Amino acid sequence: MNDVTGESVSPEPRRRKVRRRLSDEEIAAQRRKRRRVQIGCGVGALVVVGFIVWLGYEGLQAKSNLEKAQDFATQAKDALLAGDTDRARVVAGDADRYAQDAQSSVDSVPWRIAGAVPFLGSPFDSTRQMTTIVSGLTEQVLLPAVDAGSAVSPDQLILDGARINLAALRDAAPVLETTSAAISDLDEQAQNVDSTWLGLIDDARVDLQEQVSELSGLLNNTSLAAQIAPAMLGADGPRSYFIGFQTNAEARGTGGLLGGFGVVRAADGAVAVDDLSSNREFAREYEPVDLGRDFEQAYGHSGASSRPVNSNVSSHFPYAAQIWQSLWLQESGERVDGAIATDPVALSYVLEVVGPVSLSDGERITADNVVELTESTAYSRFGDDQRARKQYLQSIAQRVAEKLTEGISKPRALLEALGRAASEGRLAVWSSYENEQDILARTKLGHVVPDDPAPYAGVVINNLGGNKLDYYLQREIDYTADACDSGERNSQVTVRLTNGLPAGDHTAYVAGMFDNPTDAPFGTNLTDVGLLATQGAKLNKVSVNGAPAFAYRGSERGHPMFNIQTPILRGETVEIVFDLTEPSVPGSARVPVQPLVDTPKVTVKVPTCS
């Protein structure tokens, strides 16, 4: 129907599609075209299969050569540590050969093509990264390290079991500096190798990271030793060092109360300890040391710079060391070249290596009992006779020192024990020579508060009760922060302290309180809890067990410092929460652990800002 005229409109007849019959020539052409497509697909399939076979072969070759290179690299490291430089040279060469073969496989065209495939190519790309690292490890580190020879081997570094081979260290210093720089770079590369979905490759990645990290620590420490140990151990003339034995049953910033001391003397690599005394020797008034305005404002009220009992309330060991140097100069007239700190836990690590010592009455001091004897048993055994107790502690220290100077049968194990003590802050060293101290400050031995802006939460405990209850103190530390979405972020440091004093009779010296301003019950631990926060951080509030608390404010080496004082009743836990606003600065968060008797639980959930 036409909408305008109203007339009926007939539809047009539909056109029929007529299929034309193909000629014989056209049919033949189509068949030839289909055959060409089929042949092309077949050739393509063969190419793909061939590519996969080739890739598989290269993969197996790379995997085998990489595993052999890593195995020979481990053997080379072990041979170096054992002082067998001939074998180290041979197996380092084998490691290098297999590493180069593996490198050839992963540098091939098919490998690079496969590695570029998103997700599926991650195992190939990770393997190529690992092979490059192992190749560099053998060529840039292991082969040159063989030239360092005895400087890398503890067994050869200690002559006659008692004297350090300073000449070997100095001769090896240039090689060690080069290999140390190379392994540090390779270690960083290894830690950044991408994880992958293929389990075997990912396991190999983790193994390589651990292998390179271990070797990096060994060569970096040896290189540092080669730079400063010869001079510090008397290669250029005799040196002397004040050594403080810290009693961490009564907490101080660097560990524990200065309970005894001695003087270490070094000449041409030989070391001896003399003048062992107790803190009773420091019995008169001393002139203070000027350590700057911030130190005086934070610690001046305790007489830290002139009183031995509070000489190490700061956690920055160089402060304590300079105070000890000043005290000894005023007491004896001798100016020592540096200072060392250690504690009974570190002594237990040493006794694990050198074996037990016996006192004059036949009592055996072992790795298993030295901490309890010196930090708990001695207080009940001697009661109020502090002179007898300190003489007992001095005798133990003297016997351990004598044992060490008699000869060391297991140099490598001893160095590992000392390394463990240093990593826990239980062995600290300071040198009055600026170039040496600059190097020490970059190591765990320096025990320094860093003056950089990276996230930081240093929790420092100082005993205010004058008792020995920190032997029973248990700590938990949590450091959390928001994301790096702006220039500032909220953060929180939570400290939980438990007074674990067991039931039983305890002397007033152990569980009493020198000054009891709150009339707290017997067995209460009165504690100063300090927080050294990230530079530029601001304290919003602090609470103790959920209740608002007052914080003293100070500064140390550019870090804001917040202190609260709280009693911890016997068997109870106190929770201190510091709510902060801190800058969103680059760097990984650090939570140093004060070396007390316990091993605290530390949790860090702080995003790393770029």
Coordinates of N, CA, C and O in Angstrom, one line a residue, residues 518-576:
T518 N 57.3 5.8 92.7 CA 55.9 5.5 92.6 C 55.5 4.4 93.7 O 54.3 3.9 93.7
D519 N 56.5 4.0 94.5 CA 56.2 3.0 95.5 C 55.7 1.7 94.9 O 54.7 1.1 95.3
A520 N 56.3 1.3 93.8 CA 55.9 0.1 93.0 C 56.3 -1.1 93.8 O 57.2 -1.1 94.6
P521 N 55.5 -2.2 93.6 CA 55.8 -3.4 94.4 C 57.1 -4.1 94.0 O 57.6 -3.8 92.9
F522 N 57.6 -4.9 94.8 CA 58.9 -5.6 94.6 C 58.8 -6.4 93.3 O 57.8 -7.0 93.0
G523 N 59.9 -6.3 92.5 CA 59.9 -7.0 91.3 C 59.5 -6.2 90.1 O 59.4 -6.7 89.0
T524 N 59.2 -4.9 90.3 CA 58.8 -4.0 89.3 C 60.0 -3.5 88.5 O 61.0 -3.1 89.1
N525 N 59.9 -3.5 87.2 CA 61.0 -2.9 86.4 C 60.6 -1.5 85.9 O 59.6 -1.3 85.3
L526 N 61.4 -0.5 86.3 CA 61.1 0.9 85.9 C 62.0 1.1 84.7 O 63.2 1.1 84.8
T527 N 61.4 1.5 83.6 CA 62.1 1.6 82.3 C 61.9 2.9 81.6 O 60.8 3.4 81.6
D528 N 63.0 3.4 81.0 CA 62.9 4.5 80.1 C 62.8 3.9 78.6 O 63.8 3.2 78.3
V529 N 61.8 4.2 77.9 CA 61.6 3.6 76.5 C 61.8 4.8 75.6 O 60.9 5.7 75.6
G530 N 62.8 4.8 74.8 CA 63.1 5.9 73.9 C 62.9 5.4 72.4 O 63.1 4.2 72.1
L531 N 62.4 6.3 71.6 CA 62.2 6.0 70.2 C 63.0 7.0 69.4 O 62.7 8.2 69.4
L532 N 63.9 6.6 68.6 CA 64.6 7.4 67.6 C 63.9 7.2 66.3 O 63.9 6.1 65.7
A533 N 63.2 8.2 65.8 CA 62.3 8.1 64.7 C 63.0 8.6 63.4 O 64.1 9.1 63.4
T534 N 62.3 8.4 62.3 CA 62.7 8.9 61.0 C 63.0 10.4 61.1 O 62.2 11.2 61.7
Q535 N 64.0 10.9 60.4 CA 64.3 12.3 60.4 C 63.1 13.1 59.9 O 62.6 12.7 58.8
G536 N 62.7 14.1 60.6 CA 61.6 14.9 60.1 C 60.3 14.4 60.7 O 59.2 15.0 60.4
A537 N 60.3 13.3 61.4 CA 59.0 12.7 61.9 C 58.5 13.6 63.0 O 59.2 14.2 63.8
K538 N 57.1 13.6 63.2 CA 56.5 14.4 64.2 C 55.6 13.4 65.1 O 54.9 12.5 64.5
L539 N 55.7 13.6 66.4 CA 54.9 12.7 67.3 C 53.5 13.3 67.4 O 53.3 14.5 67.9
N540 N 52.5 12.6 67.0 CA 51.1 13.0 67.2 C 50.6 12.7 68.6 O 49.9 13.6 69.3
K541 N 50.8 11.5 69.1 CA 50.4 11.1 70.4 C 51.2 9.9 70.8 O 51.7 9.1 70.0
V542 N 51.2 9.6 72.1 CA 51.8 8.4 72.6 C 50.9 7.9 73.7 O 50.4 8.6 74.5
S543 N 50.8 6.5 73.8 CA 49.9 6.0 74.8 C 50.6 4.8 75.5 O 51.5 4.1 74.8
V544 N 50.2 4.5 76.7 CA 50.7 3.4 77.4 C 49.5 2.6 77.9 O 48.7 3.1 78.6
N545 N 49.4 1.3 77.4 CA 48.2 0.5 77.7 C 46.9 1.2 77.3 O 45.9 1.2 78.1
G546 N 46.9 2.0 76.2 CA 45.7 2.7 75.8 C 45.5 4.0 76.4 O 44.6 4.8 75.9
A547 N 46.2 4.4 77.4 CA 46.0 5.7 78.1 C 47.0 6.7 77.6 O 48.2 6.4 77.4
P548 N 46.6 8.0 77.3 CA 47.6 9.0 76.9 C 48.8 9.1 77.9 O 48.6 9.0 79.1
A549 N 50.0 9.3 77.3 CA 51.2 9.4 78.1 C 52.0 10.6 77.7 O 51.8 11.2 76.6
F550 N 52.9 11.0 78.6 CA 53.7 12.2 78.3 C 55.1 11.7 77.8 O 55.6 10.7 78.3
A551 N 55.6 12.3 76.7 CA 56.8 12.0 76.1 C 57.8 13.1 76.2 O 57.5 14.3 75.9
Y552 N 59.0 12.9 76.7 CA 60.1 13.8 76.6 C 60.6 13.9 75.2 O 60.7 12.8 74.5
R553 N 61.0 15.0 74.7 CA 61.4 15.2 73.4 C 62.9 15.7 73.3 O 63.3 16.5 74.0
G554 N 63.6 15.1 72.3 CA 65.0 15.5 72.1 C 65.4 15.2 70.7 O 64.5 14.9 69.8
S555 N 66.7 15.2 70.4 CA 67.2 14.9 69.1 C 68.5 14.2 69.2 O 69.3 14.5 70.1
E556 N 68.8 13.3 68.2 CA 70.1 12.7 68.2 C 70.4 12.4 66.8 O 69.7 11.7 66.0
R557 N 71.5 12.9 66.3 CA 72.1 12.7 65.0 C 71.0 13.0 63.9 O 70.8 12.2 62.9
G558 N 70.2 14.0 64.1 CA 69.2 14.4 63.2 C 67.8 13.7 63.3 O 66.9 14.0 62.6
H559 N 67.8 12.7 64.2 CA 66.6 12.0 64.4 C 65.8 12.6 65.6 O 66.4 12.8 66.7
P560 N 64.5 12.8 65.5 CA 63.7 13.2 66.7 C 63.7 12.0 67.6 O 63.6 10.9 67.2
M561 N 63.7 12.3 68.9 CA 63.8 11.3 69.9 C 62.6 11.5 70.9 O 62.5 12.7 71.4
F562 N 61.9 10.5 71.2 CA 60.7 10.6 72.1 C 60.9 9.5 73.2 O 61.1 8.4 72.9
N563 N 60.8 10.0 74.5 CA 61.0 9.1 75.6 C 59.9 9.1 76.6 O 59.3 10.2 76.9
I564 N 59.5 7.9 77.0 CA 58.5 7.8 78.0 C 59.0 6.9 79.1 O 59.9 6.1 78.9
Q565 N 58.6 7.1 80.3 CA 59.0 6.3 81.5 C 57.8 5.5 82.1 O 56.8 6.1 82.3
T566 N 58.0 4.2 82.2 CA 56.9 3.4 82.7 C 57.4 2.3 83.6 O 58.4 1.7 83.3
P567 N 56.6 1.9 84.6 CA 56.9 0.7 85.4 C 56.3 -0.5 84.7 O 55.3 -0.4 84.0
I568 N 56.9 -1.6 84.8 CA 56.4 -2.9 84.3 C 56.4 -3.9 85.5 O 57.4 -4.3 86.0
L569 N 55.2 -4.1 85.9 CA 55.0 -5.0 87.1 C 55.4 -6.5 86.8 O 55.3 -6.9 85.6
R570 N 55.8 -7.2 87.8 CA 56.2 -8.6 87.6 C 55.1 -9.4 87.0 O 53.9 -9.3 87.4
G571 N 55.4 -10.1 85.9 CA 54.5 -10.9 85.2 C 53.5 -10.2 84.3 O 52.7 -10.8 83.7
E572 N 53.7 -8.9 84.1 CA 52.8 -8.1 83.3 C 53.4 -7.6 82.0 O 54.7 -7.5 81.9
T573 N 52.6 -7.2 81.0 CA 53.1 -6.6 79.8 C 52.6 -5.2 79.7 O 51.4 -4.9 79.9
V574 N 53.5 -4.3 79.2 CA 53.1 -2.9 79.0 C 53.2 -2.7 77.5 O 54.2 -3.1 76.8
E575 N 52.2 -2.0 76.9 CA 52.2 -1.7 75.5 C 52.3 -0.2 75.3 O 51.4 0.6 75.8
I576 N 53.4 0.2 74.6 CA 53.6 1.7 74.3 C 53.4 1.9 72.8 O 54.0 1.1 72.0

